[in-house]
Amino acid sequence: YHEHWCKLAQFMAGIGLVVRRWEREAEESEWKPIPDTEWKINLETGL
């Protein structure tokens, strides 16, 4: 049970790093990130 939460925490931290990288690249290229609603749908469906 505890290991599950450790893996989940690592997974969420990994997502955070990817999102920050995407945001930095978006600022450099003036690319607009997808809306929060699409993020939530993707996370809920596991995509």
mmCIF file of C-alpha atoms in Angstrom:
data_model
loop_
_atom_site.group_PDB
_atom_site.id
_atom_site.type_symbol
_atom_site.label_atom_id
_atom_site.label_comp_id
_atom_site.label_asym_id
_atom_site.label_seq_id
_atom_site.Cartn_x
_atom_site.Cartn_y
_atom_site.Cartn_z
ATOM 1 C CA TYR A 1 0.000 0.000 0.000
ATOM 2 C CA HIS A 2 2.762 2.420 0.935
ATOM 3 C CA GLU A 3 4.792 1.539 -2.149
ATOM 4 C CA HIS A 4 1.785 2.406 -4.306
ATOM 5 C CA TRP A 5 1.762 5.977 -2.974
ATOM 6 C CA CYS A 6 5.522 6.288 -3.433
ATOM 7 C CA LYS A 7 5.167 5.303 -7.081
ATOM 8 C CA LEU A 8 2.231 7.674 -7.478
ATOM 9 C CA ALA A 9 4.252 10.537 -5.989
ATOM 10 C CA GLN A 10 7.137 9.829 -8.350
ATOM 11 C CA PHE A 11 4.706 9.665 -11.281
ATOM 12 C CA MET A 12 3.133 13.028 -10.386
ATOM 13 C CA ALA A 13 6.576 14.586 -9.919
ATOM 14 C CA GLY A 14 7.548 13.306 -13.360
ATOM 15 C CA ILE A 15 4.442 14.873 -14.883
ATOM 16 C CA GLY A 16 5.318 18.154 -13.186
ATOM 17 C CA LEU A 17 8.780 18.152 -14.726
ATOM 18 C CA VAL A 18 7.388 17.414 -18.193
ATOM 19 C CA VAL A 19 4.742 20.120 -17.873
ATOM 20 C CA ARG A 20 7.310 22.709 -16.797
ATOM 21 C CA ARG A 21 9.527 21.756 -19.750
ATOM 22 C CA TRP A 22 6.578 22.065 -22.118
ATOM 23 C CA GLU A 23 5.679 25.454 -20.654
ATOM 24 C CA ARG A 24 9.249 26.700 -21.104
ATOM 25 C CA GLU A 25 9.319 25.467 -24.702
ATOM 26 C CA ALA A 26 5.895 27.018 -25.260
ATOM 27 C CA GLU A 27 7.151 30.406 -24.109
ATOM 28 C CA GLU A 28 10.141 30.168 -26.410
ATOM 29 C CA SER A 29 8.085 29.166 -29.437
ATOM 30 C CA GLU A 30 4.926 31.090 -28.482
ATOM 31 C CA TRP A 31 3.009 27.816 -28.693
ATOM 32 C CA LYS A 32 -0.165 27.806 -26.607
ATOM 33 C CA PRO A 33 -0.646 24.875 -24.197
ATOM 34 C CA ILE A 34 -3.920 22.953 -24.191
ATOM 35 C CA PRO A 35 -6.669 24.128 -21.804
ATOM 36 C CA ASP A 36 -6.866 22.791 -18.234
ATOM 37 C CA THR A 37 -10.108 21.006 -19.060
ATOM 38 C CA GLU A 38 -8.339 18.862 -21.648
ATOM 39 C CA TRP A 39 -5.570 18.141 -19.118
ATOM 40 C CA LYS A 40 -8.127 16.931 -16.585
ATOM 41 C CA ILE A 41 -9.882 14.728 -19.144
ATOM 42 C CA ASN A 42 -6.570 13.205 -20.233
ATOM 43 C CA LEU A 43 -5.512 12.536 -16.638
ATOM 44 C CA GLU A 44 -8.872 11.002 -15.732
ATOM 45 C CA THR A 45 -8.836 8.698 -18.759
ATOM 46 C CA GLY A 46 -5.194 7.801 -18.168
ATOM 47 C CA LEU A 47 -3.953 9.134 -21.518
#
